[in-house]
Tab-separated table of C-alpha atoms in Angstrom:
chain	number	residue	atom	x	y	z
A	64	MET	CA	-33.009	108.231	113.629
A	65	THR	CA	-36.817	108.275	113.347
A	66	LYS	CA	-38.274	104.831	112.838
A	67	SER	CA	-40.632	104.483	109.864
A	68	PRO	CA	-44.169	103.250	110.609
A	69	PRO	CA	-44.862	99.636	109.621
A	70	ALA	CA	-46.088	99.108	106.050
A	71	TRP	CA	-49.356	97.587	107.257
A	72	LEU	CA	-50.375	100.584	109.381
A	73	ALA	CA	-52.015	102.784	106.726
A	74	PRO	CA	-53.879	99.915	104.976
A	75	GLY	CA	-54.972	98.591	108.368
A	76	LEU	CA	-56.314	101.983	109.423
A	77	PHE	CA	-58.049	102.303	106.065
A	78	VAL	CA	-59.826	98.982	106.589
A	79	LEU	CA	-60.963	100.141	110.035
A	80	ALA	CA	-62.230	103.414	108.520
A	81	LEU	CA	-64.194	101.458	105.897
A	82	ALA	CA	-65.680	99.259	108.620
A	83	LEU	CA	-66.863	102.372	110.484
A	84	LEU	CA	-68.226	103.815	107.253
A	85	ALA	CA	-70.092	100.598	106.436
A	86	ARG	CA	-71.672	100.528	109.872
A	87	ILE	CA	-72.817	104.151	109.550
A	88	LEU	CA	-74.319	103.594	106.116
A	89	LEU	CA	-76.060	100.320	106.893
A	90	ALA	CA	-77.577	101.799	110.045
A	91	SER	CA	-79.022	104.646	107.955
A	92	PHE	CA	-80.709	102.501	105.303
A	93	GLY	CA	-84.066	102.844	107.026
A	94	ALA	CA	-83.982	106.612	106.464
A	95	ALA	CA	-83.171	106.294	102.763
A	96	VAL	CA	-85.938	107.273	100.353
A	97	ARG	CA	-87.233	104.529	98.062
A	98	ASP	CA	-89.824	105.537	95.480
A	99	VAL	CA	-91.098	102.919	93.081
A	100	THR	CA	-92.893	105.652	91.093
A	101	SER	CA	-89.658	107.550	90.402
A	102	ASP	CA	-86.273	106.673	88.869
A	103	ASP	CA	-85.913	103.806	91.347
A	104	GLY	CA	-88.932	102.071	89.870
A	105	TYR	CA	-87.568	102.265	86.334
A	106	TYR	CA	-84.219	100.795	87.336
A	107	LEU	CA	-86.058	98.044	89.184
A	108	HIS	CA	-88.177	97.339	86.090
A	109	TYR	CA	-85.067	97.137	83.886
A	110	MET	CA	-83.334	94.925	86.450
A	111	GLN	CA	-86.242	92.488	86.550
A	112	ALA	CA	-86.745	92.461	82.771
A	113	VAL	CA	-83.106	91.623	81.968
A	114	GLN	CA	-82.817	89.136	84.822
A	115	GLN	CA	-85.827	87.257	83.488
A	116	GLY	CA	-85.410	87.738	79.741
A	117	GLY	CA	-81.679	88.107	79.353
A	118	LEU	CA	-80.039	90.498	76.900
A	119	SER	CA	-82.832	89.901	74.391
A	120	ALA	CA	-85.101	92.022	76.620
A	121	PHE	CA	-83.313	95.252	75.667
A	122	PRO	CA	-84.959	95.978	72.264
A	123	ARG	CA	-88.407	95.690	73.862
A	124	LEU	CA	-87.345	98.041	76.685
A	125	PHE	CA	-86.131	100.602	74.137
A	126	ASP	CA	-89.363	100.376	72.126
A	127	GLN	CA	-91.517	100.730	75.232
A	128	TRP	CA	-89.587	103.727	76.528
A	129	ASN	CA	-89.583	105.499	73.152
A	130	ALA	CA	-93.335	104.977	72.731
A	131	THR	CA	-94.291	106.224	76.216
A	132	THR	CA	-94.103	109.998	76.414
A	133	ALA	CA	-94.631	109.979	80.174
A	134	ALA	CA	-91.485	107.844	80.567
A	135	TRP	CA	-89.180	110.377	78.960
A	136	ILE	CA	-88.519	112.200	82.228
A	137	TYR	CA	-87.243	108.940	83.725
A	138	PRO	CA	-84.031	106.969	83.027
A	139	PRO	CA	-83.809	105.401	79.558
A	140	PRO	CA	-82.863	101.739	78.973
A	141	SER	CA	-79.633	102.919	77.324
A	142	ARG	CA	-77.906	102.627	80.730
A	143	ILE	CA	-76.946	99.159	79.507
A	144	GLY	CA	-73.870	98.598	81.657
A	145	PHE	CA	-75.641	99.343	84.910
A	146	ILE	CA	-78.774	97.388	83.947
A	147	VAL	CA	-76.762	94.271	83.092
A	148	VAL	CA	-74.759	94.488	86.324
A	149	SER	CA	-77.949	94.998	88.330
A	150	ALA	CA	-79.533	91.962	86.661
A	151	LEU	CA	-76.474	89.864	87.556
A	152	TRP	CA	-76.616	91.277	91.090
A	153	ALA	CA	-80.258	90.197	91.288
A	154	ASN	CA	-79.363	86.525	90.839
A	155	PRO	CA	-77.897	86.076	94.342
A	156	PHE	CA	-79.538	89.061	96.067
A	157	GLY	CA	-82.964	89.315	94.464
A	158	ALA	CA	-84.573	91.942	92.249
A	159	SER	CA	-85.894	94.620	94.595
A	160	LEU	CA	-85.341	98.239	95.544
A	161	GLU	CA	-83.473	97.053	98.634
A	162	SER	CA	-81.178	94.997	96.425
A	163	LEU	CA	-80.472	98.061	94.268
A	164	GLN	CA	-79.668	100.000	97.438
A	165	HIS	CA	-77.127	97.380	98.439
A	166	LEU	CA	-75.613	97.504	94.948
A	167	SER	CA	-75.055	101.248	95.473
A	168	PHE	CA	-73.565	100.530	98.904
A	169	ALA	CA	-71.180	97.918	97.483
A	170	SER	CA	-70.245	100.300	94.660
A	171	HIS	CA	-69.295	103.002	97.151
A	172	LEU	CA	-67.095	100.644	99.135
A	173	ALA	CA	-65.434	99.536	95.885
A	174	LEU	CA	-64.957	103.206	94.964
A	175	CYS	CA	-63.182	103.791	98.288
A	176	VAL	CA	-60.798	100.896	97.666
A	177	VAL	CA	-60.117	101.963	94.060
A	178	ASN	CA	-59.280	105.530	95.079
A	179	TYR	CA	-57.001	104.401	97.880
A	180	ALA	CA	-55.193	101.866	95.685
A	181	PHE	CA	-54.553	104.309	92.841
A	182	ALA	CA	-53.680	107.178	95.185
A	183	ARG	CA	-50.922	104.994	96.670
A	184	ARG	CA	-49.372	104.672	93.210
A	185	HIS	CA	-49.472	108.393	92.509
A	186	PHE	CA	-48.972	109.974	95.939
A	187	GLY	CA	-47.660	107.267	98.262
A	188	GLU	CA	-48.454	107.078	101.954
A	189	PRO	CA	-49.712	108.833	103.999
A	190	LYS	CA	-51.363	111.102	101.395
A	191	ALA	CA	-53.113	108.142	99.792
A	192	PHE	CA	-54.698	107.254	103.121
A	193	PHE	CA	-55.889	110.832	103.647
A	194	ILE	CA	-57.297	111.054	100.108
A	195	GLY	CA	-58.957	107.659	100.492
A	196	ILE	CA	-60.792	108.375	103.741
A	197	SER	CA	-61.719	111.901	102.636
A	198	ILE	CA	-63.510	110.513	99.570
A	199	ALA	CA	-64.991	107.653	101.580
A	200	PHE	CA	-66.691	110.056	104.008
A	201	SER	CA	-67.883	112.490	101.347
A	202	ALA	CA	-71.370	113.605	102.415
A	203	LEU	CA	-72.574	113.447	98.815
A	204	LEU	CA	-71.206	109.984	98.080
A	205	MET	CA	-72.346	108.602	101.436
A	206	GLY	CA	-75.889	109.743	100.750
A	207	LEU	CA	-76.000	108.397	97.206
A	208	SER	CA	-74.634	105.036	98.355
A	209	ARG	CA	-77.969	104.281	100.059
A	210	LEU	CA	-80.224	105.051	97.096
A	211	ALA	CA	-81.545	102.612	94.487
A	212	LEU	CA	-80.009	104.691	91.680
A	213	THR	CA	-77.027	104.505	89.332
A	214	ASP	CA	-74.980	107.322	90.850
A	215	SER	CA	-72.662	105.317	93.123
A	216	PHE	CA	-71.953	102.757	90.406
A	217	ASN	CA	-71.435	105.543	87.887
A	218	ALA	CA	-69.025	107.313	90.257
A	219	LEU	CA	-67.049	104.078	90.560
A	220	CYS	CA	-66.797	103.692	86.777
A	221	MET	CA	-65.909	107.325	86.070
A	222	THR	CA	-63.306	107.538	88.826
A	223	THR	CA	-61.679	104.265	87.780
A	224	THR	CA	-61.440	105.536	84.210
A	225	VAL	CA	-59.813	108.788	85.387
A	226	TRP	CA	-57.173	106.913	87.395
A	227	LEU	CA	-56.505	104.497	84.514
A	228	PHE	CA	-56.016	107.413	82.143
A	229	LEU	CA	-53.466	108.921	84.526
A	230	GLY	CA	-51.682	105.570	84.595
A	231	LEU	CA	-51.734	105.504	80.812
A	232	LEU	CA	-50.096	108.930	80.676
A	233	ARG	CA	-47.344	107.773	83.020
A	234	ASP	CA	-46.511	104.701	80.962
A	235	PRO	CA	-48.223	104.710	77.552
A	236	SER	CA	-45.907	102.027	76.210
A	237	ARG	CA	-47.426	99.293	78.408
A	238	PHE	CA	-49.997	97.413	76.364
A	239	ARG	CA	-52.025	96.340	79.387
A	240	ASN	CA	-52.451	99.981	80.444
A	241	GLY	CA	-54.090	100.725	77.114
A	242	ILE	CA	-56.331	97.654	77.273
A	243	ALA	CA	-57.472	98.457	80.817
A	244	PHE	CA	-58.226	102.067	79.903
A	245	MET	CA	-60.164	101.152	76.755
A	246	ALA	CA	-62.266	98.572	78.589
A	247	SER	CA	-63.010	101.004	81.421
A	248	LEU	CA	-63.855	103.857	79.044
A	249	ALA	CA	-66.233	101.731	76.973
A	250	PHE	CA	-68.013	100.307	80.006
A	251	MET	CA	-68.262	103.753	81.636
A	252	VAL	CA	-70.137	105.140	78.622
A	253	LEU	CA	-72.438	102.108	78.584
A	254	VAL	CA	-73.252	102.755	82.245
A	255	LYS	CA	-74.283	106.379	81.632
A	256	GLU	CA	-74.176	108.248	78.342
A	257	LEU	CA	-73.206	111.651	79.783
A	258	SER	CA	-69.947	110.246	81.125
A	259	VAL	CA	-68.607	110.403	77.559
A	260	LEU	CA	-67.861	114.055	78.369
A	261	LEU	CA	-64.732	112.843	80.180
A	262	VAL	CA	-63.183	112.204	76.776
A	263	VAL	CA	-62.925	115.966	76.177
A	264	PRO	CA	-60.501	116.744	79.055
A	265	PHE	CA	-58.644	113.500	78.322
A	266	LEU	CA	-58.026	114.531	74.708
A	267	ALA	CA	-57.302	118.135	75.640
A	268	PHE	CA	-54.657	117.084	78.141
A	269	VAL	CA	-52.927	114.737	75.695
A	270	LEU	CA	-52.753	117.551	73.147
A	271	TYR	CA	-51.527	119.993	75.808
A	272	GLU	CA	-48.685	117.695	76.854
A	273	ARG	CA	-47.803	116.894	73.263
A	274	PHE	CA	-47.621	120.445	71.914
A	275	ALA	CA	-47.169	122.695	74.974
A	276	ARG	CA	-44.980	120.451	77.134
A	277	ARG	CA	-43.290	118.641	74.215
A	278	VAL	CA	-44.031	115.224	75.693
A	279	PRO	CA	-43.486	112.703	72.862
A	280	HIS	CA	-46.948	111.158	72.972
A	281	ASP	CA	-47.856	108.917	70.039
A	282	LEU	CA	-51.051	110.683	68.942
A	283	VAL	CA	-52.054	107.865	66.609
A	284	ARG	CA	-51.885	105.384	69.455
A	285	PHE	CA	-53.916	107.668	71.717
A	286	ALA	CA	-56.451	108.165	68.938
A	287	LEU	CA	-56.926	104.404	68.720
A	288	TRP	CA	-57.355	104.157	72.492
A	289	PHE	CA	-60.304	106.530	72.184
A	290	ALA	CA	-61.671	105.312	68.848
A	291	ILE	CA	-61.826	101.594	69.647
A	292	PRO	CA	-64.040	102.047	72.743
A	293	GLY	CA	-66.215	104.370	70.655
A	294	VAL	CA	-66.751	101.724	68.004
A	295	VAL	CA	-67.425	99.024	70.597
A	296	THR	CA	-69.953	101.093	72.553
A	297	ALA	CA	-71.729	102.191	69.375
A	298	ALA	CA	-72.110	98.558	68.319
A	299	VAL	CA	-73.412	97.528	71.749
A	300	PHE	CA	-75.911	100.395	71.796
A	301	VAL	CA	-77.236	99.441	68.354
A	302	LEU	CA	-77.551	95.751	69.269
A	303	ALA	CA	-79.354	96.621	72.509
A	304	ALA	CA	-81.750	99.037	70.801
A	305	GLY	CA	-82.451	96.582	68.002
A	306	SER	CA	-81.737	99.043	65.178
A	307	VAL	CA	-79.956	102.292	64.400
A	308	PRO	CA	-83.219	104.300	63.980
A	309	THR	CA	-84.431	103.135	67.406
A	310	LEU	CA	-81.160	104.128	69.020
A	311	VAL	CA	-81.180	107.527	67.315
A	312	GLU	CA	-84.756	108.072	68.498
A	313	THR	CA	-83.790	107.217	72.085
A	314	MET	CA	-80.764	109.500	72.117
A	315	THR	CA	-82.758	112.334	70.565
A	316	ILE	CA	-85.360	112.023	73.321
A	317	VAL	CA	-82.658	111.884	76.013
A	318	LEU	CA	-81.132	115.141	74.741
A	319	LYS	CA	-84.412	116.999	74.169
A	320	SER	CA	-86.594	115.796	77.054
A	321	PRO	CA	-85.096	118.118	79.752
A	322	SER	CA	-86.468	121.131	77.852
A	323	THR	CA	-90.022	119.824	78.404
A	324	ASN	CA	-89.503	118.465	81.923
A	325	ASP	CA	-91.024	120.858	84.475
A	326	TYR	CA	-88.917	119.427	87.318
A	327	ALA	CA	-85.688	119.814	85.315
A	328	LEU	CA	-86.646	123.344	84.284
A	329	HIS	CA	-87.390	124.413	87.852
A	330	PHE	CA	-84.631	122.574	89.707
A	331	GLY	CA	-81.999	121.822	87.053
A	332	ALA	CA	-81.436	125.224	85.481
A	333	GLY	CA	-78.935	127.853	86.534
A	334	PRO	CA	-75.510	129.349	85.789
A	335	TRP	CA	-72.315	127.478	85.013
A	336	PHE	CA	-71.095	127.747	88.608
A	337	ARG	CA	-74.127	125.999	90.113
A	338	PRO	CA	-72.253	122.679	90.708
A	339	ILE	CA	-69.628	124.662	92.625
A	340	VAL	CA	-72.352	126.219	94.782
A	341	ASP	CA	-73.784	122.754	95.448
A	342	TYR	CA	-70.392	121.429	96.519
A	343	LEU	CA	-69.975	124.432	98.818
A	344	LEU	CA	-73.337	123.568	100.379
A	345	PHE	CA	-72.365	119.914	100.769
A	346	SER	CA	-68.696	120.072	101.762
A	347	PRO	CA	-67.694	123.727	102.145
A	348	VAL	CA	-64.235	123.328	103.676
A	349	PRO	CA	-62.853	120.685	101.262
A	350	THR	CA	-64.340	122.619	98.340
A	351	LEU	CA	-62.771	125.929	99.449
A	352	LEU	CA	-59.422	124.189	99.944
A	353	ALA	CA	-59.755	122.624	96.487
A	354	ILE	CA	-60.548	125.980	94.879
A	355	GLY	CA	-57.474	127.414	96.561
A	356	TRP	CA	-55.233	124.611	95.362
A	357	PHE	CA	-56.734	124.868	91.866
A	358	ALA	CA	-55.625	128.510	91.789
A	359	VAL	CA	-52.178	127.653	93.178
A	360	SER	CA	-51.757	124.912	90.555
A	361	VAL	CA	-52.673	127.304	87.736
A	362	VAL	CA	-50.209	129.934	88.990
A	363	ARG	CA	-47.421	127.378	89.325
A	364	LEU	CA	-48.220	125.938	85.933
A	365	ARG	CA	-47.944	129.373	84.350
A	366	ALA	CA	-44.657	129.935	86.197
A	367	GLY	CA	-43.207	126.779	84.651
A	368	ALA	CA	-43.479	124.377	87.594
A	369	TYR	CA	-45.092	121.228	86.230
A	370	ASP	CA	-46.751	118.502	88.239
A	371	ARG	CA	-48.629	116.213	85.861
A	372	THR	CA	-51.255	114.947	88.316
A	373	SER	CA	-52.219	118.413	89.557
A	374	ALA	CA	-52.188	119.797	86.013
A	375	PHE	CA	-54.416	116.994	84.784
A	376	PHE	CA	-56.946	117.524	87.567
A	377	VAL	CA	-56.969	121.244	86.719
A	378	PHE	CA	-57.822	120.378	83.101
A	379	LEU	CA	-60.400	117.817	84.185
A	380	THR	CA	-62.174	120.145	86.604
A	381	GLY	CA	-62.105	123.256	84.455
A	382	LEU	CA	-63.312	121.611	81.270
A	383	LEU	CA	-66.032	119.572	82.976
A	384	VAL	CA	-67.420	122.671	84.687
A	385	LEU	CA	-67.619	124.244	81.229
A	386	LEU	CA	-69.198	121.178	79.600
A	387	PHE	CA	-71.748	120.563	82.364
A	388	SER	CA	-72.957	124.152	81.963
A	389	PHE	CA	-74.746	123.078	78.771
A	390	PHE	CA	-76.789	120.356	80.493
A	391	THR	CA	-79.317	119.989	83.292
A	392	LYS	CA	-77.442	120.899	86.457
A	393	ASN	CA	-77.574	118.395	89.277
A	394	ILE	CA	-74.684	117.575	91.564
A	395	ARG	CA	-75.463	113.866	91.094
A	396	TYR	CA	-74.198	114.221	87.521
A	397	ALA	CA	-70.977	115.827	88.756
A	398	VAL	CA	-69.901	113.187	91.287
A	399	VAL	CA	-66.592	112.754	89.450
A	400	PHE	CA	-65.575	116.140	90.927
A	401	GLU	CA	-65.213	114.434	94.298
A	402	LEU	CA	-61.860	113.023	93.170
A	403	PRO	CA	-60.063	116.292	92.292
A	404	ILE	CA	-61.719	118.109	95.204
A	405	ARG	CA	-60.411	115.602	97.745
A	406	VAL	CA	-56.981	115.328	96.135
A	407	PHE	CA	-56.624	119.115	96.014
A	408	ALA	CA	-57.879	119.480	99.599
A	409	VAL	CA	-55.266	117.053	100.951
A	410	LEU	CA	-52.498	118.699	98.907
A	411	ALA	CA	-53.585	122.130	100.153
A	412	ILE	CA	-53.588	121.013	103.792
A	413	SER	CA	-50.144	119.453	103.327
A	414	GLU	CA	-48.869	122.740	101.923
A	415	LEU	CA	-50.415	124.770	104.747
A	416	VAL	CA	-48.729	122.592	107.365
A	417	GLY	CA	-45.430	123.997	106.202
A	418	ASN	CA	-41.867	122.847	106.706
A	419	VAL	CA	-42.046	120.606	109.754
A	420	SER	CA	-40.839	117.101	110.468
A	421	ALA	CA	-42.472	114.277	108.516
A	422	ARG	CA	-44.063	112.762	111.620
A	423	ARG	CA	-45.485	116.081	112.790
A	424	ALA	CA	-46.752	116.896	109.303
A	425	THR	CA	-48.507	113.537	109.120
A	426	LEU	CA	-50.195	114.091	112.481
A	427	LEU	CA	-51.302	117.619	111.589
A	428	VAL	CA	-52.638	116.677	108.149
A	429	GLY	CA	-54.266	113.571	109.615
A	430	ALA	CA	-56.019	115.600	112.300
A	431	ALA	CA	-57.287	118.071	109.694
A	432	VAL	CA	-58.574	115.312	107.398
A	433	VAL	CA	-60.306	113.497	110.254
A	434	TYR	CA	-61.989	116.789	111.159
A	435	LEU	CA	-63.146	117.183	107.545
A	436	CYS	CA	-64.517	113.635	107.617
A	437	TRP	CA	-66.429	114.453	110.784
A	438	LEU	CA	-67.884	117.579	109.157
A	439	ASP	CA	-69.004	115.492	106.175
A	440	TRP	CA	-70.501	112.905	108.497
A	441	THR	CA	-72.576	115.593	110.239
A	442	THR	CA	-73.689	116.922	106.843
A	443	PHE	CA	-74.669	113.417	105.771
A	444	ASP	CA	-76.720	113.113	108.950
A	445	LEU	CA	-78.362	116.515	108.371
A	446	PHE	CA	-79.211	116.091	104.689
A	447	TRP	CA	-79.740	112.396	104.133
A	448	VAL	CA	-80.771	110.910	107.493
A	449	HIS	CA	-82.802	113.618	109.233
A	450	GLY	CA	-83.706	115.471	106.036
A	451	HIS	CA	-84.546	112.286	104.070
A	452	LEU	CA	-82.962	113.890	101.008
A	453	TYR	CA	-83.538	112.094	97.703
A	454	ASP	CA	-82.527	114.464	94.913
A	455	PRO	CA	-79.793	116.891	96.098
A	456	VAL	CA	-80.798	119.966	94.090
A	457	THR	CA	-79.648	123.406	95.182
A	458	ALA	CA	-83.007	124.579	96.557
A	459	PHE	CA	-83.278	121.651	98.978
A	460	LEU	CA	-79.638	121.973	100.075
A	461	ALA	CA	-80.065	125.680	100.774
A	462	MET	CA	-83.213	124.941	102.796
A	463	TYR	CA	-81.450	122.345	104.927
A	464	ARG	CA	-78.564	124.795	105.498
A	465	LYS	CA	-81.208	127.369	106.553
A	466	LEU	CA	-80.193	129.744	103.793
A	467	LEU	CA	-83.778	129.582	102.523
A	468	PRO	CA	-87.023	129.065	104.452
A	469	LEU	CA	-87.596	125.374	105.013
A	470	GLN	CA	-90.608	124.163	103.049
A	471	ALA	CA	-92.213	120.848	102.301
A	472	LYS	CA	-90.559	119.140	99.323
């Protein structure tokens, strides 16, 4: 009889993988771009203002941003959740671009732990370990974790909300599941407004299960779980802006400013599939595996085989690709795709291994995932360390991959 591995083995290996990851990232901080005249500088200004003036500083920040046309191409002060967290972070670590970098770094490590913990609930070991380290060594997420921007923190909030929603679907009768999801959803929207788009695939999937799969979901209860965070976030936004007209003015500028932003027009336009192209440039093998498993999941779903987690990630990915097509296209805005891509990639590799013994399957899948992590590590080194990448738009990625002539940025 084959002896099962000790329960501590996978978590212990995961901790070692995170230690290696942390060492790689910290050693690369010197190569990370910091630009006080760009988005970094605005987040630093907001961080300092709220640290010094408290929450009462927000109405002034809104008024200043609304009144300064030149500021409209930069982040608005409506990123309330991130600004407050950064101001709290500044108390022990100081208010500086370096401090914001370390907040991104800490957010990425927290993201790794969150994904591993939730993957264990849904997939068990060893798949959870493989999913966890695959996301941890994502070339995109590794690069963003060294920048003084919101993206790593936003990825943490969005991914946590996705996992909590899956938990809510599994056991909607547990009151604490609903409370945790509502709190996460509200905070996620306060961190970055565009993340509210996640509500669309959430709602669509509830309706799909209720009417197509005949799952007895209480639609009134689900409606409240979405409505209550909406009311809370709306109230917080109004209080922070100082008035409803000020908030409306800010949101109008946020939605309209990309159409007058030369950089966004040149580097943020393109077809609906542009985020997919960017992911193929960043992590081609995991992305191709994920596309394959997406297709397999759709075929199986149509044939009547139903796996809730795979079906949900199909809904999430498909609808978000559609929704993001209406906005400025930048892979930084689509970081939530890392979760379904890595889950699908691990499931695809597991399927390709075939019908072999559990121990052999684990070794084969593990070897494949480690190889994918190494590929991502080399991409991180190419793009972010040697290339000093700051904004990962398609043109720059294609240049670094030598698909286009390399030019000065």
